[in-house]
Short mmCIF file of C-alpha atoms and ligand atoms in Angstrom, two decimals:
data_model
loop_
_atom_site.label_atom_id
_atom_site.label_comp_id
_atom_site.label_asym_id
_atom_site.label_seq_id
_atom_site.Cartn_x
_atom_site.Cartn_y
_atom_site.Cartn_z
CA MET A 1 85.50 -6.55 141.06
CA VAL A 2 86.24 -3.29 142.89
CA ASP A 3 85.59 -0.09 140.93
CA MET A 4 88.34 2.50 140.68
CA GLU A 5 86.47 5.13 142.69
CA THR A 6 86.04 2.81 145.68
CA LEU A 7 89.69 1.75 145.50
CA THR A 8 90.96 5.34 145.17
CA SER A 9 88.97 6.42 148.20
CA LEU A 10 90.16 3.43 150.28
CA CYS A 11 93.75 4.25 149.26
CA LYS A 12 93.33 7.81 150.49
CA ARG A 13 91.50 6.85 153.69
CA ARG A 14 94.15 4.33 154.70
CA GLY A 15 97.30 6.24 153.72
CA ILE A 16 98.13 4.09 150.72
CA ILE A 17 98.06 6.66 147.88
CA PHE A 18 97.25 10.38 147.92
CA GLN A 19 96.78 12.85 145.11
CA SER A 20 100.01 14.80 144.65
CA SER A 21 99.90 18.40 145.99
CA GLU A 22 96.33 17.83 147.13
CA ILE A 23 96.18 21.08 149.14
CA TYR A 24 96.69 22.99 145.86
CA GLY A 25 94.01 21.03 144.07
CA GLY A 26 96.26 18.18 142.89
CA LEU A 27 98.36 17.84 139.75
CA ASN A 28 96.95 15.60 137.06
CA GLY A 29 99.04 12.47 136.51
CA PHE A 30 101.07 12.68 139.72
CA TRP A 31 100.52 10.64 142.89
CA ASP A 32 102.11 10.33 146.33
CA PHE A 33 102.44 7.06 148.22
CA GLY A 34 101.50 7.35 151.91
CA PRO A 35 102.92 5.48 154.92
CA VAL A 36 101.12 2.23 154.04
CA GLY A 37 101.55 2.53 150.27
CA VAL A 38 105.28 3.11 150.47
CA GLU A 39 105.68 -0.20 152.29
CA LEU A 40 103.75 -2.02 149.56
CA LYS A 41 105.86 -0.34 146.90
CA ARG A 42 109.10 -1.28 148.67
CA ARG A 43 107.98 -4.89 148.93
CA VAL A 44 107.26 -5.03 145.20
CA LYS A 45 110.68 -3.60 144.40
CA GLU A 46 112.44 -5.85 146.91
CA SER A 47 110.69 -8.93 145.54
CA TRP A 48 111.75 -8.00 142.00
CA TRP A 49 115.34 -7.18 143.00
CA GLN A 50 115.70 -10.37 145.02
CA ARG A 51 114.41 -12.50 142.17
CA MET A 52 116.03 -10.68 139.25
CA VAL A 53 119.41 -9.71 140.74
CA ARG A 54 120.39 -11.14 144.13
CA SER A 55 119.29 -14.71 143.56
CA ARG A 56 120.95 -14.98 140.14
CA ASP A 57 124.53 -15.37 138.96
CA ASP A 58 123.84 -13.94 135.53
CA VAL A 59 122.24 -10.54 136.36
CA VAL A 60 123.80 -7.50 138.05
CA GLY A 61 122.16 -4.24 139.09
CA ILE A 62 122.95 -0.58 138.47
CA ASP A 63 121.43 2.74 139.46
CA THR A 64 121.87 5.51 136.91
CA SER A 65 120.99 9.20 136.76
CA ILE A 66 117.54 10.33 135.64
CA ILE A 67 119.03 12.93 133.30
CA ALA A 68 121.40 11.51 130.71
CA HIS A 69 123.30 13.15 127.85
CA PRO A 70 120.58 14.36 125.45
CA ARG A 71 122.22 12.47 122.57
CA THR A 72 121.12 9.29 124.35
CA TRP A 73 117.55 10.14 123.34
CA ILE A 74 118.46 10.96 119.78
CA ALA A 75 120.18 7.57 119.46
CA SER A 76 117.29 5.72 121.07
CA GLY A 77 114.79 7.33 118.69
CA HIS A 78 112.82 9.11 121.43
CA VAL A 79 113.51 12.66 120.24
CA LYS A 80 112.19 11.84 116.81
CA SER A 81 109.37 9.46 117.47
CA PHE A 82 108.36 9.08 121.13
CA ALA A 83 105.12 10.85 120.42
CA ASP A 84 101.38 10.33 120.62
CA PRO A 85 98.96 11.84 118.10
CA MET A 86 96.89 14.59 119.73
CA ILE A 87 94.04 16.93 118.92
CA ASP A 88 93.20 20.28 120.59
CA CYS A 89 89.83 21.96 120.88
CA LYS A 90 90.10 25.50 119.52
CA LYS A 91 87.28 26.68 121.77
CA CYS A 92 87.79 25.16 125.24
CA LYS A 93 91.53 24.37 124.67
CA ARG A 94 91.17 20.82 125.96
CA ARG A 95 93.66 18.30 124.60
CA PHE A 96 92.81 14.72 123.59
CA ARG A 97 94.67 11.69 122.31
CA ALA A 98 93.63 11.41 118.67
CA ASP A 99 92.79 7.72 119.09
CA ASP A 100 90.26 8.64 121.83
CA ILE A 101 88.27 10.92 119.51
CA SER A 102 85.86 9.58 116.92
CA GLU A 103 83.73 12.74 116.56
CA LYS A 104 84.45 15.77 114.35
CA LYS A 105 83.66 18.20 117.20
CA CYS A 106 85.02 18.52 120.75
CA PRO A 107 83.31 15.92 122.99
CA GLU A 108 83.40 18.41 125.91
CA CYS A 109 82.06 21.64 124.39
CA GLY A 110 81.23 20.88 120.74
CA GLY A 111 83.97 23.29 119.62
CA GLU A 112 86.07 23.00 116.46
CA LEU A 113 89.04 20.62 116.65
CA THR A 114 92.58 21.15 115.29
CA ASP A 115 94.22 18.69 112.91
CA VAL A 116 96.06 15.73 114.44
CA ARG A 117 99.58 16.68 115.57
CA GLN A 118 102.39 14.61 117.05
CA PHE A 119 103.11 15.41 120.68
CA ASN A 120 106.47 14.29 122.11
CA LEU A 121 105.98 12.73 125.54
CA MET A 122 109.40 13.58 126.96
CA PHE A 123 109.62 16.22 129.69
CA GLU A 124 112.23 18.83 128.81
CA THR A 125 114.50 20.63 131.23
CA ASN A 126 117.69 22.68 131.06
CA VAL A 127 120.99 21.76 132.62
CA GLY A 128 122.94 24.70 134.05
CA ALA A 129 122.13 28.38 134.27
CA VAL A 130 121.51 29.13 130.59
CA LYS A 131 118.16 28.21 129.14
CA ASP A 132 118.65 27.59 125.45
CA ASN A 133 118.90 24.69 123.04
CA SER A 134 122.50 23.95 124.06
CA SER A 135 121.39 23.18 127.64
CA LEU A 136 118.28 21.22 126.67
CA ALA A 137 117.96 17.85 128.41
CA TYR A 138 115.19 15.35 129.12
CA LEU A 139 113.82 13.50 132.12
CA ARG A 140 114.22 9.87 131.08
CA PRO A 141 111.05 8.31 129.66
CA GLU A 142 112.44 4.80 130.40
CA THR A 143 115.24 3.52 132.60
CA CYS A 144 116.82 1.11 130.14
CA GLN A 145 118.80 3.48 127.90
CA SER A 146 121.50 4.00 130.53
CA ILE A 147 121.79 0.24 130.81
CA PHE A 148 122.75 0.21 127.13
CA THR A 149 125.13 3.17 127.43
CA GLN A 150 126.83 1.56 130.47
CA PHE A 151 126.88 -1.93 128.92
CA LYS A 152 130.60 -1.92 128.19
CA ASN A 153 131.64 -0.55 131.61
CA VAL A 154 129.59 -3.16 133.44
CA GLN A 155 130.71 -5.98 131.16
CA LEU A 156 134.43 -5.17 131.31
CA ILE A 157 134.71 -4.14 134.96
CA GLY A 158 132.52 -7.00 136.17
CA ARG A 159 134.29 -9.39 133.72
CA LYS A 160 130.84 -10.55 132.70
CA LYS A 161 130.44 -13.14 130.01
CA VAL A 162 127.50 -13.07 127.63
CA PRO A 163 124.78 -14.16 128.34
CA PHE A 164 124.19 -11.84 131.28
CA GLY A 165 121.74 -9.15 132.28
CA ILE A 166 121.81 -5.66 133.79
CA ALA A 167 118.87 -4.58 135.93
CA GLN A 168 117.69 -1.26 137.25
CA ILE A 169 114.79 0.17 139.23
CA GLY A 170 114.06 3.88 138.90
CA LYS A 171 111.80 6.76 138.07
CA ALA A 172 110.62 7.46 134.54
CA PHE A 173 108.65 10.43 133.25
CA ARG A 174 106.21 10.75 130.39
CA ASN A 175 104.08 13.78 129.65
CA GLU A 176 101.05 11.59 128.92
CA ILE A 177 98.30 13.50 127.08
CA THR A 178 95.58 11.84 129.13
CA PRO A 179 96.85 10.33 132.38
CA ARG A 180 94.10 8.13 133.75
CA ASN A 181 92.89 5.20 135.76
CA PHE A 182 94.48 6.28 139.04
CA ILE A 183 98.16 5.22 139.11
CA PHE A 184 97.83 3.07 135.98
CA ARG A 185 98.89 5.78 133.54
CA SER A 186 100.68 8.62 135.27
CA ARG A 187 103.28 11.18 134.26
CA GLU A 188 105.85 10.13 136.84
CA PHE A 189 106.23 6.45 137.65
CA GLU A 190 108.79 3.80 138.43
CA GLN A 191 110.06 1.06 136.18
CA MET A 192 111.92 -2.16 136.90
CA GLU A 193 113.84 -3.07 133.76
CA MET A 194 116.34 -5.76 132.91
CA GLU A 195 118.27 -6.02 129.66
CA PHE A 196 119.60 -9.51 129.01
CA PHE A 197 122.52 -9.57 126.57
CA CYS A 198 122.91 -12.77 124.62
CA HIS A 199 124.10 -14.23 121.31
CA ASP A 200 121.72 -13.86 118.40
CA LYS A 201 121.49 -17.65 118.12
CA GLU A 202 120.22 -17.94 121.71
CA SER A 203 117.89 -14.98 121.88
CA SER A 204 114.65 -16.82 121.12
CA THR A 205 115.39 -19.40 123.85
CA TRP A 206 116.08 -16.62 126.36
CA TYR A 207 112.99 -14.75 125.23
CA GLU A 208 110.80 -17.80 125.95
CA TYR A 209 112.57 -18.25 129.27
CA TRP A 210 112.00 -14.66 130.40
CA VAL A 211 108.33 -14.66 129.37
CA ALA A 212 107.69 -17.67 131.61
CA GLU A 213 109.88 -16.37 134.41
CA ARG A 214 108.22 -12.97 134.51
CA PHE A 215 104.71 -14.43 134.45
CA ASP A 216 105.71 -16.58 137.40
CA TRP A 217 106.89 -13.52 139.34
CA PHE A 218 103.42 -11.99 139.20
CA LYS A 219 102.00 -15.20 140.65
CA SER A 220 104.65 -15.14 143.38
CA LEU A 221 103.20 -11.82 144.56
CA GLY A 222 100.01 -13.67 145.42
CA ILE A 223 98.03 -12.33 142.44
CA LYS A 224 95.42 -14.90 141.41
CA GLU A 225 96.25 -16.60 138.12
CA LYS A 226 92.78 -16.06 136.67
CA GLY A 227 93.49 -12.31 136.63
CA LEU A 228 96.72 -12.74 134.66
CA ARG A 229 97.42 -13.63 131.06
CA LEU A 230 100.14 -13.45 128.43
CA ARG A 231 99.48 -11.57 125.21
CA PRO A 232 101.98 -12.13 122.41
CA HIS A 233 102.08 -9.15 120.04
CA ALA A 234 100.96 -9.61 116.47
CA LYS A 235 103.61 -9.07 113.76
CA ASP A 236 102.18 -5.66 112.81
CA GLU A 237 102.43 -4.42 116.43
CA LEU A 238 106.16 -5.08 116.64
CA ALA A 239 108.81 -2.39 116.22
CA HIS A 240 110.71 -2.94 112.96
CA TYR A 241 113.80 -4.28 114.80
CA ALA A 242 111.96 -6.50 117.32
CA LYS A 243 111.78 -10.24 116.87
CA GLY A 244 109.04 -10.78 119.43
CA CYS A 245 107.16 -9.11 122.27
CA THR A 246 104.76 -10.48 124.86
CA ASP A 247 102.85 -8.49 127.45
CA VAL A 248 101.88 -9.75 130.87
CA GLU A 249 98.34 -8.45 131.28
CA PHE A 250 96.16 -8.13 134.36
CA GLU A 251 92.40 -7.81 134.40
CA MET A 252 91.78 -4.31 135.76
CA PRO A 253 88.28 -2.92 136.46
CA PHE A 254 88.70 -1.09 133.12
CA GLY A 255 89.69 -4.23 131.19
CA TRP A 256 92.76 -6.37 130.46
CA SER A 257 95.79 -4.09 130.69
CA GLU A 258 99.55 -4.24 130.18
CA MET A 259 101.67 -4.71 133.27
CA GLU A 260 104.93 -5.71 131.67
CA GLY A 261 106.50 -6.13 128.27
CA ILE A 262 109.06 -8.81 127.47
CA ALA A 263 110.75 -8.10 124.14
CA ASP A 264 113.42 -9.62 121.94
CA ARG A 265 114.89 -6.35 120.64
CA GLY A 266 117.64 -7.77 118.44
CA ASN A 267 120.82 -5.67 118.70
CA TYR A 268 119.04 -2.44 117.80
CA ASP A 269 119.73 -0.46 120.98
CA LEU A 270 123.45 -1.18 121.23
CA SER A 271 123.86 -0.62 117.48
CA GLN A 272 122.17 2.77 117.73
CA HIS A 273 124.48 3.85 120.54
CA ILE A 274 127.51 2.57 118.63
CA GLU A 275 126.45 4.65 115.62
CA HIS A 276 125.67 7.84 117.57
CA SER A 277 128.56 7.75 120.08
CA GLY A 278 131.19 6.32 117.76
CA LYS A 279 132.23 4.04 120.64
CA ASP A 280 132.87 0.34 120.44
CA LEU A 281 130.16 -1.53 122.33
CA ASP A 282 130.96 -4.93 120.82
CA TYR A 283 131.51 -8.04 122.86
CA PHE A 284 134.50 -10.29 122.35
CA ASP A 285 133.98 -13.94 123.20
CA ASP A 286 137.29 -15.36 124.47
CA ALA A 287 136.22 -18.94 123.88
CA THR A 288 135.02 -18.67 120.28
CA LYS A 289 137.10 -15.57 119.34
CA GLU A 290 133.94 -14.10 117.91
CA LYS A 291 133.32 -10.33 118.12
CA TYR A 292 129.72 -9.24 117.93
CA VAL A 293 127.05 -6.81 119.12
CA PRO A 294 124.90 -8.81 121.53
CA ASN A 295 121.16 -9.22 121.18
CA VAL A 296 118.94 -7.99 123.96
CA VAL A 297 115.91 -9.54 125.60
CA GLU A 298 114.23 -6.87 127.69
CA THR A 299 111.84 -7.27 130.61
CA SER A 300 110.14 -3.98 131.54
CA VAL A 301 107.52 -3.62 134.27
CA GLY A 302 105.94 -0.69 136.10
CA VAL A 303 106.14 -0.61 139.91
CA ASP A 304 103.00 1.52 140.20
CA ARG A 305 100.98 -0.70 137.87
CA THR A 306 102.08 -3.76 139.80
CA CYS A 307 100.95 -2.12 143.06
CA LEU A 308 97.61 -1.32 141.43
CA ALA A 309 97.19 -4.92 140.28
CA ILE A 310 97.98 -6.18 143.79
CA LEU A 311 95.41 -3.77 145.26
CA VAL A 312 92.68 -4.69 142.77
CA ASP A 313 93.37 -8.40 143.23
CA ALA A 314 93.40 -8.12 147.04
CA TYR A 315 90.24 -6.05 147.50
CA ARG A 316 87.12 -7.82 148.72
CA GLU A 317 83.96 -6.97 150.62
CA GLU A 318 82.26 -9.41 152.97
CA GLU A 319 79.31 -9.38 155.30
CA VAL A 320 80.11 -10.20 158.91
CA LYS A 321 77.23 -10.21 161.42
CA GLY A 322 75.20 -7.95 159.18
CA GLU A 323 78.03 -5.45 158.67
CA LYS A 324 80.19 -4.83 155.63
CA ARG A 325 83.84 -5.79 156.07
CA VAL A 326 86.41 -4.45 153.59
CA VAL A 327 89.55 -6.54 153.33
CA LEU A 328 92.76 -6.22 151.35
CA GLY A 329 93.74 -9.87 151.22
CA PHE A 330 97.44 -9.36 150.46
CA ALA A 331 99.74 -12.36 150.57
CA PRO A 332 101.44 -11.98 153.99
CA HIS A 333 104.94 -11.56 152.50
CA ILE A 334 103.71 -8.57 150.43
CA ALA A 335 101.50 -6.96 153.11
CA PRO A 336 102.61 -3.43 154.14
CA VAL A 337 101.87 -4.31 157.78
CA GLN A 338 102.41 -7.98 158.53
CA VAL A 339 101.46 -8.02 162.17
CA ALA A 340 99.72 -5.47 164.38
CA VAL A 341 99.94 -5.51 168.16
CA PHE A 342 97.05 -4.20 170.28
CA PRO A 343 96.90 -3.69 174.03
CA LEU A 344 93.33 -4.44 175.15
CA SER A 345 93.50 -1.47 177.51
CA SER A 346 95.88 1.47 177.74
CA LYS A 347 96.98 0.02 181.09
CA LEU A 348 98.57 -2.82 179.12
CA SER A 349 100.36 -0.63 176.57
CA GLU A 350 103.84 -1.07 177.94
CA LYS A 351 103.80 -4.88 177.75
CA ALA A 352 102.22 -4.82 174.29
CA LEU A 353 104.86 -2.35 173.11
CA THR A 354 107.59 -4.74 174.22
CA ILE A 355 106.05 -7.44 172.02
CA HIS A 356 105.82 -5.00 169.10
CA HIS A 357 109.48 -4.02 169.50
CA GLU A 358 110.51 -7.68 169.45
CA LEU A 359 108.33 -8.56 166.46
CA ARG A 360 109.47 -5.60 164.36
CA LYS A 361 112.99 -7.03 164.29
CA HIS A 362 111.61 -9.77 162.05
CA PHE A 363 108.38 -8.51 160.47
CA ALA A 364 106.68 -5.25 159.49
CA SER A 365 104.92 -4.71 162.81
CA ASP A 366 102.56 -1.92 163.82
CA PHE A 367 101.39 -0.89 167.28
CA ASP A 368 97.78 0.27 167.54
CA GLU A 369 95.98 1.34 170.69
CA ALA A 370 93.31 3.64 169.24
CA GLY A 371 89.63 2.71 169.57
CA SER A 372 87.88 -0.55 170.37
CA ILE A 373 89.45 -3.87 169.36
CA GLY A 374 86.67 -4.28 166.77
CA LYS A 375 87.56 -0.92 165.19
CA ARG A 376 91.24 -1.85 165.19
CA TYR A 377 90.45 -5.13 163.40
CA ARG A 378 88.45 -3.25 160.74
CA ARG A 379 91.24 -0.74 160.24
CA HIS A 380 93.82 -3.48 159.81
CA ASP A 381 91.53 -5.50 157.53
CA GLU A 382 91.44 -2.43 155.29
CA VAL A 383 95.23 -2.16 155.07
CA GLY A 384 95.50 -5.93 154.67
CA THR A 385 97.32 -6.81 157.91
CA PRO A 386 97.25 -10.62 157.96
CA PHE A 387 97.76 -11.05 161.73
CA CYS A 388 96.60 -9.04 164.74
CA VAL A 389 97.95 -9.82 168.20
CA THR A 390 96.02 -8.69 171.29
CA TYR A 391 97.61 -8.45 174.72
CA ASP A 392 94.84 -8.69 177.32
CA PHE A 393 94.50 -9.00 181.09
CA ASP A 394 94.88 -12.81 180.95
CA SER A 395 98.22 -12.32 179.17
CA GLU A 396 99.58 -10.95 182.43
CA ASN A 397 99.23 -14.42 183.98
CA ASP A 398 99.34 -16.98 181.17
CA HIS A 399 101.98 -15.12 179.07
CA LYS A 400 99.92 -15.79 175.99
CA VAL A 401 98.30 -13.47 173.45
CA THR A 402 95.35 -13.80 171.10
CA ILE A 403 96.33 -13.92 167.46
CA ARG A 404 93.62 -13.30 164.90
CA ASP A 405 93.83 -14.38 161.28
CA ARG A 406 92.61 -11.70 158.83
CA ASP A 407 91.01 -14.11 156.38
CA THR A 408 89.39 -16.73 158.60
CA MET A 409 88.94 -14.36 161.58
CA VAL A 410 89.81 -17.40 163.73
CA GLN A 411 91.56 -16.50 166.97
CA ASP A 412 94.32 -18.60 168.54
CA ARG A 413 95.99 -18.31 171.90
CA ILE A 414 99.80 -18.41 171.50
CA ALA A 415 102.62 -18.18 174.04
CA ILE A 416 104.39 -14.83 173.69
CA ASP A 417 107.80 -16.47 173.43
CA GLN A 418 106.49 -18.62 170.53
CA LEU A 419 105.09 -15.73 168.46
CA GLU A 420 108.07 -15.37 166.17
CA ASN A 421 108.20 -19.12 165.46
CA TYR A 422 104.47 -19.16 164.84
CA LEU A 423 104.48 -16.20 162.44
CA ALA A 424 107.70 -16.84 160.50
CA PRO A 425 106.44 -19.68 158.27
CA LEU A 426 103.11 -17.94 157.73
CA ILE A 427 104.73 -14.70 156.58
CA SER A 428 107.73 -15.91 154.57
CA PRO A 429 107.12 -16.08 150.78
N1 GAP B 501 111.89 0.11 127.87
C1 GAP B 501 110.62 -0.35 127.39
C2 GAP B 501 109.49 0.42 127.90
O1 GAP B 501 109.65 1.43 128.57
P1 GAP B 501 106.88 0.51 127.86
O2 GAP B 501 105.89 -0.53 127.44
O3 GAP B 501 106.74 1.87 127.29
O4 GAP B 501 108.29 -0.12 127.54
C3 GAP B 501 107.14 -0.52 130.24
O5 GAP B 501 106.85 0.62 129.44
C4 GAP B 501 106.25 -0.57 131.46
O6 GAP B 501 106.31 0.68 132.17
C5 GAP B 501 104.76 -0.75 131.13
O7 GAP B 501 104.45 -2.10 130.93
C6 GAP B 501 104.11 -0.18 132.37
O8 GAP B 501 104.09 -1.16 133.41
C7 GAP B 501 105.05 0.94 132.77
N2 GAP B 501 104.54 2.23 132.26
C8 GAP B 501 104.69 2.76 131.04
N3 GAP B 501 104.07 3.96 130.94
C9 GAP B 501 103.50 4.19 132.15
C10 GAP B 501 102.73 5.26 132.70
N4 GAP B 501 102.44 6.35 131.99
N5 GAP B 501 102.31 5.15 133.99
C11 GAP B 501 102.61 4.07 134.72
N6 GAP B 501 103.35 3.04 134.27
C12 GAP B 501 103.80 3.09 133.00
#
């Protein structure tokens, strides 16, 4: 399995992920996606949105603001208890998560440590010109709370009948004490969350359904099943209101790690907002005449972690004719570049560009004329391009191009006017 250092350096070299503000020495816990990485990220989000929203009759999407009324976070419990235990070194001032420290002295400098204190992970900001407690607000630490606060608007205006879900993709912020493992635990990240509102009597059936459905989505991204597993939480791990929680885990180079949580949260969240806002967030069932606060089954997954899992899963090294070949073996429908078009010589650029312009109407196509064909293949192997098309001098007469498969390295000669038909079934999910 690839180690994190090798993967991080490949990601930088190939424009997948850069350190944020690198020219100023970087900022711990923040990352920027480059031209290749942003395409991967978009594909992950599109795949999720297609599956969770567009292809379903019982889920709708929303897109809410990052900063919400601060009372949202009092109601949700984040102001009081969204905290990690931390310890500071009195000498070198380094900060550690208490659960990472087993020694009595600082592991860095041997200095004296403070007592354990609770450190709230929410980033604070101020809304408006005055900076005092009355203007205090928070960058959201999860996207789902606005789904709860907008539940009634969406339900009434969309005339939605329970059971139904509300989905959202967006940024979340946590001032993690020790961000680590590349983009696995960062301070700014994206979540894809869906809250499924249902009757209490049906929540365990929906919970089972969503666990299976979400596991299947990871497989649909092309991630190998042996690197995935479900981990149901033990009773003592569950929040007091939760009836069940299962994580989808992926085997990272640093061990099995959480990608997504699927949780049966009871009606805790809506009840909290009812109590703190004084507003009626009940649901009235026309058919049964029953009025109740719906239960919620939540599915919550990180975009960045999913990208990392795809990268780890896709990375492989091979030996070809005595040379090392690095390949990102992405499933073609997830690949940031799906087809790359090369002119064999700069004299052929114009014709090759025409092919690229035609192909990019249907696929993520890239045009590459820099360096030898061998170098271009290596470059595209490293960004995981599944198909490379070369326009050569013979193409001028036979109107065919060479198409090379990333994985088998087999080359086929295909008529230019058949390229789209040839590629479409190979690239579609
Ligand atoms: N609304 C529930 C919730 O936010 P969570 O387990 O705290 O639950 C859900 O977060 C998902 O968000 C995680 O499974 C992970 O994929 C992602 N996530 C959480 N903290 C993260 C961080 N610091 N960096 C990157 N992704 C993170």
